[in-house]
Structure formats: C-alpha cells, structure tokens
Amino acid sequence: MTPHDIPGGPSGGHDIPGGSSRDHDIPGGRSGGHDTSGGFAGDHDAPGGSPGHASRDTPGDTPGGRWSDLDRPPLNAAGLRRALVRPGGLWTSLDVVERVGSTNSDLVARAAELGEGAVLVAEEQTSGRGRLDRSWTAPPRSGLFLSVLLKPDVPVDRWGWLPLLTGVAAATGLARAAGADFALKWPNDLMVKVGGEERKAGGILAERVGSDGVVIGIGVNVTLREDELPVPQAGSLALANAVSTDRDPLLRALLRSLEDWYGVWRAANGDAHASRLQETYAAGCSTLGLTVRAELPGDRSLIGEAVAIDGDGRLVVTTPDGKDHPIGAGDIVHLRPNGR
C-alpha cells in the first residue's frame, strides 16, 4: 500500500519529522516564514514539567533495564489504556512496544485482524519512514511514534481529508497539552517556532489498507535536543520551549483530539465544510499567503502564491499569469516573497 492510495484531496503521505524538510532547500530562504499567530496556540501557563523534563510517577525500571536518560521515562501503557480505551469510544485497543521497524508497516500488516480504533505506539522506530520512503530515526523515548487504524463510513472520495484532519487534531491537542504554538505546513507537517524560526516538529503518513481502512502514522519530536537533530531544520517541543514535555498527557491529548475531530467529520458524512475542518485547517496553515514552489509528479514544478485550501483539501496556487492550480500531490517549498 502506498500513501497515494487514498482518493481525493492531497496525498496523505508526507515526511515524518526529521526527514528532508524541503522548505529549507533554498539558501537564505525563510523556513515557513509565516506568522503562526493564526495557528494553534498553546496555553503557556499550563502546568507541567520544564522543557525537556518529564515529570512522572511511574517506576524507573523498564523491561530492558534502567532508563538510559532520566528525562525520557517510558510511557505508561496501562495508564494510557485506562484513559483512552472505553466502551463506546473510538479507541478499541492500545499497544506500546519497546522497539519496532515501523508502526505503520506493523499496523498495516495486522489491519485485517483488528477493528477500527487500534493504536500502536513505539518507544523507538528503527525503520521509520515518510513519503517517498524517506527514512527517519530518533533516540528512544524522545517523541511520540504511533499509528492508528480507522475505517471511516463516509464516501471514499472524502478520505483524502483524513491526513489533514489528523494534522488539525494533533496540532490542537498538543498545543493545549504542551503549552506550545503550532502551525501546519500543507499538507500535514507540524511546525513549531524555535528561536523565531519555523521548524518541522512532526509529520503524518496515511496508507490505505484493504477496501475499508486507513492506517495513519503520526510522529512528533518531543524532547529532541539540538545536538540530536537529524537535520538543522528539524525542531521539537522542548526546543520550542513547551511548558510540558511529559509524553503520557501529550499522547492522551493527541488521541482525544483525534477522536473528537474524527467524530465530527464522520457525523458530517466527511463534509469538510460542514464539519468546519476546511476552515480550521486553513486558519492554522502557515503555507497560505506565501510564495511557494510546487514540485509536482513527473519532474514538473510551478511557482506562485498559495491562496486557499479547496473543498477536496488541495492547495490552490495562483501563478503570475493569474491561473489557479489545485495541487493534490507534491512537495511544497516555501520561498521568499520574490520567489527566490
């Protein structure tokens, strides 16, 4: 299965955090370069540990031995299940594993035997991947690495909104729980501000499974330090001065937000306008209003202003000749206003 199997709207596949962040390919160009004040704002007075320090009340031993980094305690799987898996709720199972190649690959392989709402979380991924099979790795317990199985009972041609919905849900939930501000780079990169520069702290990858399912992978850098960044343009919640980097409440907030947004969208039969998904995504998208270069399939590209998100979740780019180009798949590079 590939990320491009989901019909309608943009391709769900985009780099998981730390992959090649294409908006930084331009020397001197601004990375994101857009005010995120219209994005998803966190509560900076929220309680929690200081950036990079997670407060926990769970024992300090893991099956593999003592923690190698006291700032990175393991997730409390039993506590997460108690909080999230409940009768009538979306999440039907939640497994936390110490190490896995790719949560998406494992959940795709098991999708036929699982019901909707299965969640797989890994403390470490050894073969994490993003769009175009780009690889990504991060230190153990330094982030949130998970995949969820959804089986939406809405028209298939509206499934293309699922990756964007997940981006909105993740940004909304994490902003509230972490006390950090987020923006979305189209289609589904999670961006934070580090020293005034917009950096990629997370990403989403969606893959079609069978005739009725979608596996959505989410990766978020939480406590990654500057010297651990795979590329200088990557970021993390700790580097963005998040109020809390305790991964347990962050994961709970993310999954509860996703459950809420998915429920509203599904109740609207997948209508992005009626569910206010289209409006909310556009309000938090830092790509809109920028001059961008769209690198399209078939080695094509175009330069113009990103002006809107259409009803199918596509990015509308207006070229200098005044023509509008709805883009459903491709890499978007944020440029300076003069296009350089």
GROMACS .gro file of C-alpha atoms in nm:
model
  340
    1MET     CA    1   0.000   0.000   0.000
    2THR     CA    2   0.123   0.349  -0.070
    3PRO     CA    3   0.032   0.686   0.079
    4HIS     CA    4  -0.118   0.784  -0.255
    5ASP     CA    5  -0.389   0.519  -0.247
    6ILE     CA    6  -0.628   0.747  -0.063
    7PRO     CA    7  -0.862   0.902  -0.321
    8GLY     CA    8  -0.942   1.269  -0.334
    9GLY     CA    9  -0.757   1.563  -0.189
   10PRO     CA   10  -0.386   1.572  -0.120
   11SER     CA   11  -0.174   1.264  -0.086
   12GLY     CA   12  -0.168   1.171   0.278
   13GLY     CA   13   0.198   1.077   0.267
   14HIS     CA   14   0.440   1.339   0.387
   15ASP     CA   15   0.765   1.324   0.573
   16ILE     CA   16   0.764   1.205   0.931
   17PRO     CA   17   0.963   1.453   1.145
   18GLY     CA   18   1.333   1.482   1.091
   19GLY     CA   19   1.313   1.376   0.726
   20SER     CA   20   1.431   1.603   0.448
   21SER     CA   21   1.239   1.923   0.508
   22ARG     CA   22   1.210   2.057   0.158
   23ASP     CA   23   1.119   2.416   0.251
   24HIS     CA   24   1.478   2.461   0.370
   25ASP     CA   25   1.639   2.379   0.037
   26ILE     CA   26   1.673   2.745  -0.054
   27PRO     CA   27   1.981   2.915   0.090
   28GLY     CA   28   1.874   3.222   0.277
   29GLY     CA   29   1.507   3.148   0.219
   30ARG     CA   30   1.277   3.172   0.511
   31SER     CA   31   1.173   2.844   0.660
   32GLY     CA   32   0.800   2.868   0.689
   33GLY     CA   33   0.845   3.242   0.720
   34HIS     CA   34   0.481   3.292   0.823
   35ASP     CA   35   0.343   3.427   1.145
   36THR     CA   36   0.198   3.136   1.336
   37SER     CA   37  -0.023   3.361   1.546
   38GLY     CA   38  -0.315   3.234   1.338
   39GLY     CA   39  -0.218   2.874   1.407
   40PHE     CA   40  -0.291   2.656   1.708
   41ALA     CA   41  -0.188   2.834   2.025
   42GLY     CA   42  -0.097   2.654   2.343
   43ASP     CA   43  -0.169   2.759   2.699
   44HIS     CA   44   0.171   2.878   2.811
   45ASP     CA   45   0.061   2.894   3.174
   46ALA     CA   46  -0.039   2.528   3.175
   47PRO     CA   47   0.111   2.311   3.447
   48GLY     CA   48   0.379   2.064   3.362
   49GLY     CA   49   0.750   1.991   3.370
   50SER     CA   50   1.006   2.226   3.228
   51PRO     CA   51   1.105   2.177   2.864
   52GLY     CA   52   1.291   1.853   2.821
   53HIS     CA   53   1.199   1.725   3.166
   54ALA     CA   54   0.904   1.494   3.204
   55SER     CA   55   0.754   1.457   3.549
   56ARG     CA   56   0.638   1.103   3.616
   57ASP     CA   57   0.514   0.888   3.898
   58THR     CA   58   0.584   0.553   3.734
   59PRO     CA   59   0.865   0.321   3.841
   60GLY     CA   60   1.207   0.383   3.699
   61ASP     CA   61   1.263   0.038   3.556
   62THR     CA   62   1.175  -0.088   3.212
   63PRO     CA   63   1.182  -0.447   3.089
   64GLY     CA   64   1.511  -0.361   2.923
   65GLY     CA   65   1.675  -0.222   3.237
   66ARG     CA   66   1.728   0.123   3.385
   67TRP     CA   67   1.643   0.432   3.186
   68SER     CA   68   1.935   0.548   2.977
   69ASP     CA   69   1.805   0.905   3.002
   70LEU     CA   70   1.610   1.016   3.309
   71ASP     CA   71   1.448   1.295   3.106
   72ARG     CA   72   1.288   1.027   2.889
   73PRO     CA   73   1.088   0.783   3.102
   74PRO     CA   74   0.885   0.511   2.931
   75LEU     CA   75   0.518   0.551   2.850
   76ASN     CA   76   0.270   0.409   3.099
   77ALA     CA   77   0.083   0.165   2.873
   78ALA     CA   78  -0.166   0.054   3.138
   79GLY     CA   79  -0.249   0.411   3.232
   80LEU     CA   80  -0.295   0.508   2.868
   81ARG     CA   81  -0.532   0.218   2.810
   82ARG     CA   82  -0.736   0.310   3.118
   83ALA     CA   83  -0.765   0.669   2.997
   84LEU     CA   84  -0.836   0.607   2.630
   85VAL     CA   85  -0.991   0.264   2.570
   86ARG     CA   86  -1.351   0.273   2.688
   87PRO     CA   87  -1.690   0.135   2.580
   88GLY     CA   88  -1.843   0.345   2.304
   89GLY     CA   89  -1.517   0.528   2.235
   90LEU     CA   90  -1.314   0.525   1.914
   91TRP     CA   91  -1.002   0.364   2.057
   92THR     CA   92  -1.054  -0.011   2.096
   93SER     CA   93  -0.700  -0.128   2.173
   94LEU     CA   94  -0.367   0.035   2.255
   95ASP     CA   95  -0.033  -0.140   2.248
   96VAL     CA   96   0.300   0.012   2.344
   97VAL     CA   97   0.609  -0.171   2.218
   98GLU     CA   98   0.971  -0.105   2.306
   99ARG     CA   99   1.104  -0.115   1.952
  100VAL     CA  100   0.958  -0.166   1.605
  101GLY     CA  101   1.068  -0.118   1.247
  102SER     CA  102   0.771   0.099   1.153
  103THR     CA  103   0.443   0.137   1.338
  104ASN     CA  104   0.266   0.196   1.007
  105SER     CA  105   0.408  -0.119   0.848
  106ASP     CA  106   0.319  -0.331   1.151
  107LEU     CA  107  -0.035  -0.197   1.178
  108VAL     CA  108  -0.094  -0.232   0.803
  109ALA     CA  109   0.016  -0.596   0.827
  110ARG     CA  110  -0.227  -0.662   1.113
  111ALA     CA  111  -0.518  -0.447   0.993
  112ALA     CA  112  -0.730  -0.739   0.869
  113GLU     CA  113  -0.746  -0.891   1.217
  114LEU     CA  114  -0.811  -0.565   1.403
  115GLY     CA  115  -1.117  -0.348   1.444
  116GLU     CA  116  -1.133   0.026   1.394
  117GLY     CA  117  -0.958   0.222   1.664
  118ALA     CA  118  -0.649   0.007   1.712
  119VAL     CA  119  -0.349   0.212   1.826
  120LEU     CA  120   0.015   0.101   1.807
  121VAL     CA  121   0.277   0.311   1.985
  122ALA     CA  122   0.653   0.252   1.976
  123GLU     CA  123   0.918   0.384   2.210
  124GLU     CA  124   1.164   0.357   1.921
  125GLN     CA  125   1.136   0.305   1.546
  126THR     CA  126   1.431   0.156   1.362
  127SER     CA  127   1.286   0.188   1.011
  128GLY     CA  128   1.061   0.489   1.040
  129ARG     CA  129   0.956   0.623   0.704
  130GLY     CA  130   0.778   0.911   0.541
  131ARG     CA  131   0.655   0.992   0.196
  132LEU     CA  132   0.860   0.851  -0.093
  133ASP     CA  133   1.004   0.602   0.159
  134ARG     CA  134   1.228   0.864   0.315
  135SER     CA  135   1.387   0.724   0.629
  136TRP     CA  136   1.379   0.872   0.975
  137THR     CA  137   1.515   0.772   1.314
  138ALA     CA  138   1.517   0.933   1.658
  139PRO     CA  139   1.653   0.840   2.002
  140PRO     CA  140   1.436   0.603   2.207
  141ARG     CA  141   1.155   0.773   2.403
  142SER     CA  142   1.236   1.113   2.252
  143GLY     CA  143   0.899   1.155   2.083
  144LEU     CA  144   0.556   1.018   2.005
  145PHE     CA  145   0.568   0.748   1.736
  146LEU     CA  146   0.231   0.590   1.669
  147SER     CA  147  -0.015   0.462   1.411
  148VAL     CA  148  -0.393   0.428   1.428
  149LEU     CA  149  -0.639   0.222   1.224
  150LEU     CA  150  -0.954   0.400   1.101
  151LYS     CA  151  -1.242   0.260   0.897
  152PRO     CA  152  -1.447   0.564   0.802
  153ASP     CA  153  -1.806   0.502   0.695
  154VAL     CA  154  -1.811   0.808   0.470
  155PRO     CA  155  -1.781   0.838   0.090
  156VAL     CA  156  -1.438   0.719  -0.020
  157ASP     CA  157  -1.378   1.032  -0.227
  158ARG     CA  158  -1.368   1.228   0.101
  159TRP     CA  159  -1.100   1.015   0.263
  160GLY     CA  160  -0.833   1.249   0.129
  161TRP     CA  161  -0.917   1.480   0.419
  162LEU     CA  162  -0.802   1.228   0.679
  163PRO     CA  163  -0.433   1.330   0.687
  164LEU     CA  164  -0.532   1.698   0.712
  165LEU     CA  165  -0.786   1.616   0.984
  166THR     CA  166  -0.512   1.433   1.175
  167GLY     CA  167  -0.286   1.736   1.143
  168VAL     CA  168  -0.554   1.966   1.284
  169ALA     CA  169  -0.629   1.722   1.566
  170ALA     CA  170  -0.261   1.677   1.655
  171ALA     CA  171  -0.188   2.050   1.647
  172THR     CA  172  -0.499   2.129   1.854
  173GLY     CA  173  -0.442   1.861   2.117
  174LEU     CA  174  -0.069   1.910   2.150
  175ALA     CA  175  -0.092   2.289   2.166
  176ARG     CA  176  -0.329   2.261   2.459
  177ALA     CA  177  -0.132   1.993   2.645
  178ALA     CA  178   0.221   2.113   2.573
  179GLY     CA  179   0.166   2.486   2.600
  180ALA     CA  180   0.334   2.543   2.263
  181ASP     CA  181   0.214   2.709   1.943
  182PHE     CA  182   0.176   2.501   1.627
  183ALA     CA  183   0.119   2.572   1.260
  184LEU     CA  184   0.054   2.332   0.970
  185LYS     CA  185   0.263   2.326   0.655
  186TRP     CA  186   0.050   2.181   0.375
  187PRO     CA  187  -0.044   1.908   0.364
  188ASN     CA  188   0.041   1.775   0.711
  189ASP     CA  189   0.371   1.884   0.862
  190LEU     CA  190   0.352   2.005   1.222
  191MET     CA  191   0.558   2.321   1.265
  192VAL     CA  192   0.682   2.500   1.578
  193LYS     CA  193   0.884   2.815   1.635
  194VAL     CA  194   1.241   2.770   1.758
  195GLY     CA  195   1.426   3.097   1.812
  196GLY     CA  196   1.187   3.277   1.579
  197GLU     CA  197   1.238   3.022   1.301
  198GLU     CA  198   0.961   2.788   1.193
  199ARG     CA  199   1.081   2.428   1.213
  200LYS     CA  200   0.926   2.091   1.147
  201ALA     CA  201   0.850   1.900   1.468
  202GLY     CA  202   0.611   1.638   1.337
  203GLY     CA  203   0.450   1.477   1.038
  204ILE     CA  204   0.179   1.241   0.924
  205LEU     CA  205   0.167   0.947   0.683
  206ALA     CA  206  -0.159   0.784   0.570
  207GLU     CA  207  -0.187   0.449   0.392
  208ARG     CA  208  -0.491   0.272   0.252
  209VAL     CA  209  -0.547  -0.084   0.376
  210GLY     CA  210  -0.794  -0.316   0.209
  211SER     CA  211  -1.123  -0.176   0.090
  212ASP     CA  212  -1.237  -0.012   0.411
  213GLY     CA  213  -0.939   0.103   0.615
  214VAL     CA  214  -0.670   0.367   0.652
  215VAL     CA  215  -0.364   0.349   0.875
  216ILE     CA  216  -0.241   0.691   0.983
  217GLY     CA  217   0.107   0.730   1.125
  218ILE     CA  218   0.199   1.025   1.345
  219GLY     CA  219   0.547   1.122   1.455
  220VAL     CA  220   0.625   1.412   1.686
  221ASN     CA  221   0.966   1.515   1.822
  222VAL     CA  222   0.916   1.589   2.192
  223THR     CA  223   1.248   1.608   2.381
  224LEU     CA  224   1.493   1.602   2.091
  225ARG     CA  225   1.789   1.826   2.170
  226GLU     CA  226   1.975   2.048   1.928
  227ASP     CA  227   2.272   1.812   1.905
  228GLU     CA  228   2.038   1.520   1.827
  229LEU     CA  229   1.859   1.680   1.532
  230PRO     CA  230   1.892   1.475   1.211
  231VAL     CA  231   1.891   1.799   1.012
  232PRO     CA  232   1.933   2.155   1.143
  233GLN     CA  233   1.584   2.249   1.021
  234ALA     CA  234   1.409   1.995   1.245
  235GLY     CA  235   1.257   2.101   1.574
  236SER     CA  236   1.096   1.960   1.887
  237LEU     CA  237   0.857   2.064   2.160
  238ALA     CA  238   1.147   2.106   2.403
  239LEU     CA  239   1.332   2.336   2.163
  240ALA     CA  240   1.009   2.533   2.116
  241ASN     CA  241   1.002   2.594   2.494
  242ALA     CA  242   0.694   2.383   2.555
  243VAL     CA  243   0.559   2.410   2.909
  244SER     CA  244   0.526   2.032   2.936
  245THR     CA  245   0.706   1.750   2.756
  246ASP     CA  246   0.556   1.462   2.955
  247ARG     CA  247   0.465   1.221   2.678
  248ASP     CA  248   0.176   1.049   2.860
  249PRO     CA  249  -0.054   1.354   2.879
  250LEU     CA  250   0.065   1.463   2.534
  251LEU     CA  251  -0.037   1.129   2.381
  252ARG     CA  252  -0.370   1.132   2.565
  253ALA     CA  253  -0.443   1.484   2.439
  254LEU     CA  254  -0.347   1.397   2.082
  255LEU     CA  255  -0.566   1.085   2.067
  256ARG     CA  256  -0.863   1.251   2.238
  257SER     CA  257  -0.843   1.541   1.995
  258LEU     CA  258  -0.824   1.300   1.702
  259GLU     CA  259  -1.127   1.111   1.834
  260ASP     CA  260  -1.323   1.436   1.863
  261TRP     CA  261  -1.234   1.568   1.517
  262TYR     CA  262  -1.290   1.229   1.353
  263GLY     CA  263  -1.631   1.204   1.518
  264VAL     CA  264  -1.741   1.547   1.398
  265TRP     CA  265  -1.615   1.483   1.044
  266ARG     CA  266  -1.779   1.142   1.029
  267ALA     CA  267  -2.108   1.282   1.163
  268ALA     CA  268  -2.096   1.533   0.876
  269ASN     CA  269  -2.053   1.239   0.634
  270GLY     CA  270  -1.699   1.351   0.560
  271ASP     CA  271  -1.802   1.703   0.454
  272ALA     CA  272  -1.502   1.922   0.537
  273HIS     CA  273  -1.706   2.242   0.516
  274ALA     CA  274  -1.996   2.129   0.735
  275SER     CA  275  -1.757   1.990   0.997
  276ARG     CA  276  -1.551   2.313   0.989
  277LEU     CA  277  -1.243   2.108   0.913
  278GLN     CA  278  -1.163   2.305   0.597
  279GLU     CA  279  -1.198   2.637   0.781
  280THR     CA  280  -0.991   2.525   1.079
  281TYR     CA  281  -0.714   2.378   0.867
  282ALA     CA  282  -0.687   2.695   0.657
  283ALA     CA  283  -0.676   2.913   0.971
  284GLY     CA  284  -0.375   2.721   1.104
  285CYS     CA  285  -0.189   2.667   0.776
  286SER     CA  286   0.135   2.864   0.753
  287THR     CA  287   0.165   2.785   0.380
  288LEU     CA  288  -0.124   3.014   0.285
  289GLY     CA  289  -0.021   3.362   0.182
  290LEU     CA  290   0.333   3.258   0.090
  291THR     CA  291   0.504   3.236  -0.245
  292VAL     CA  292   0.576   2.867  -0.294
  293ARG     CA  293   0.735   2.632  -0.542
  294ALA     CA  294   0.526   2.323  -0.602
  295GLU     CA  295   0.737   2.026  -0.713
  296LEU     CA  296   0.492   1.801  -0.891
  297PRO     CA  297   0.492   1.441  -1.013
  298GLY     CA  298   0.667   1.393  -1.346
  299ASP     CA  299   0.950   1.635  -1.264
  300ARG     CA  300   0.722   1.934  -1.313
  301SER     CA  301   0.714   2.243  -1.095
  302LEU     CA  302   0.538   2.576  -1.071
  303ILE     CA  303   0.583   2.890  -0.864
  304GLY     CA  304   0.301   3.104  -0.733
  305GLU     CA  305   0.113   3.222  -0.427
  306ALA     CA  306  -0.063   2.970  -0.205
  307VAL     CA  307  -0.408   3.124  -0.177
  308ALA     CA  308  -0.654   2.864  -0.046
  309ILE     CA  309  -0.739   2.511   0.059
  310ASP     CA  310  -1.020   2.386  -0.166
  311GLY     CA  311  -1.309   2.155  -0.080
  312ASP     CA  312  -1.101   1.847  -0.158
  313GLY     CA  313  -0.814   1.952   0.068
  314ARG     CA  314  -0.594   2.056  -0.223
  315LEU     CA  315  -0.364   2.356  -0.207
  316VAL     CA  316  -0.461   2.623  -0.460
  317VAL     CA  317  -0.160   2.806  -0.605
  318THR     CA  318  -0.208   3.114  -0.821
  319THR     CA  319   0.070   3.162  -1.078
  320PRO     CA  320   0.180   3.506  -1.205
  321ASP     CA  321  -0.044   3.467  -1.512
  322GLY     CA  322  -0.346   3.467  -1.280
  323LYS     CA  323  -0.433   3.099  -1.320
  324ASP     CA  324  -0.531   2.887  -1.021
  325HIS     CA  325  -0.371   2.543  -0.987
  326PRO     CA  326  -0.524   2.298  -0.735
  327ILE     CA  327  -0.241   2.072  -0.614
  328GLY     CA  328  -0.322   1.735  -0.466
  329ALA     CA  329   0.026   1.581  -0.450
  330GLY     CA  330   0.378   1.717  -0.449
  331ASP     CA  331   0.644   1.883  -0.236
  332ILE     CA  332   0.575   2.243  -0.140
  333VAL     CA  333   0.876   2.467  -0.088
  334HIS     CA  334   0.822   2.795   0.098
  335LEU     CA  335   1.001   3.076  -0.085
  336ARG     CA  336   1.077   3.438  -0.021
  337PRO     CA  337   0.807   3.677  -0.145
  338ASN     CA  338   1.009   3.742  -0.465
  339GLY     CA  339   1.025   3.370  -0.539
  340ARG     CA  340   1.397   3.321  -0.469
   0.00000   0.00000   0.00000
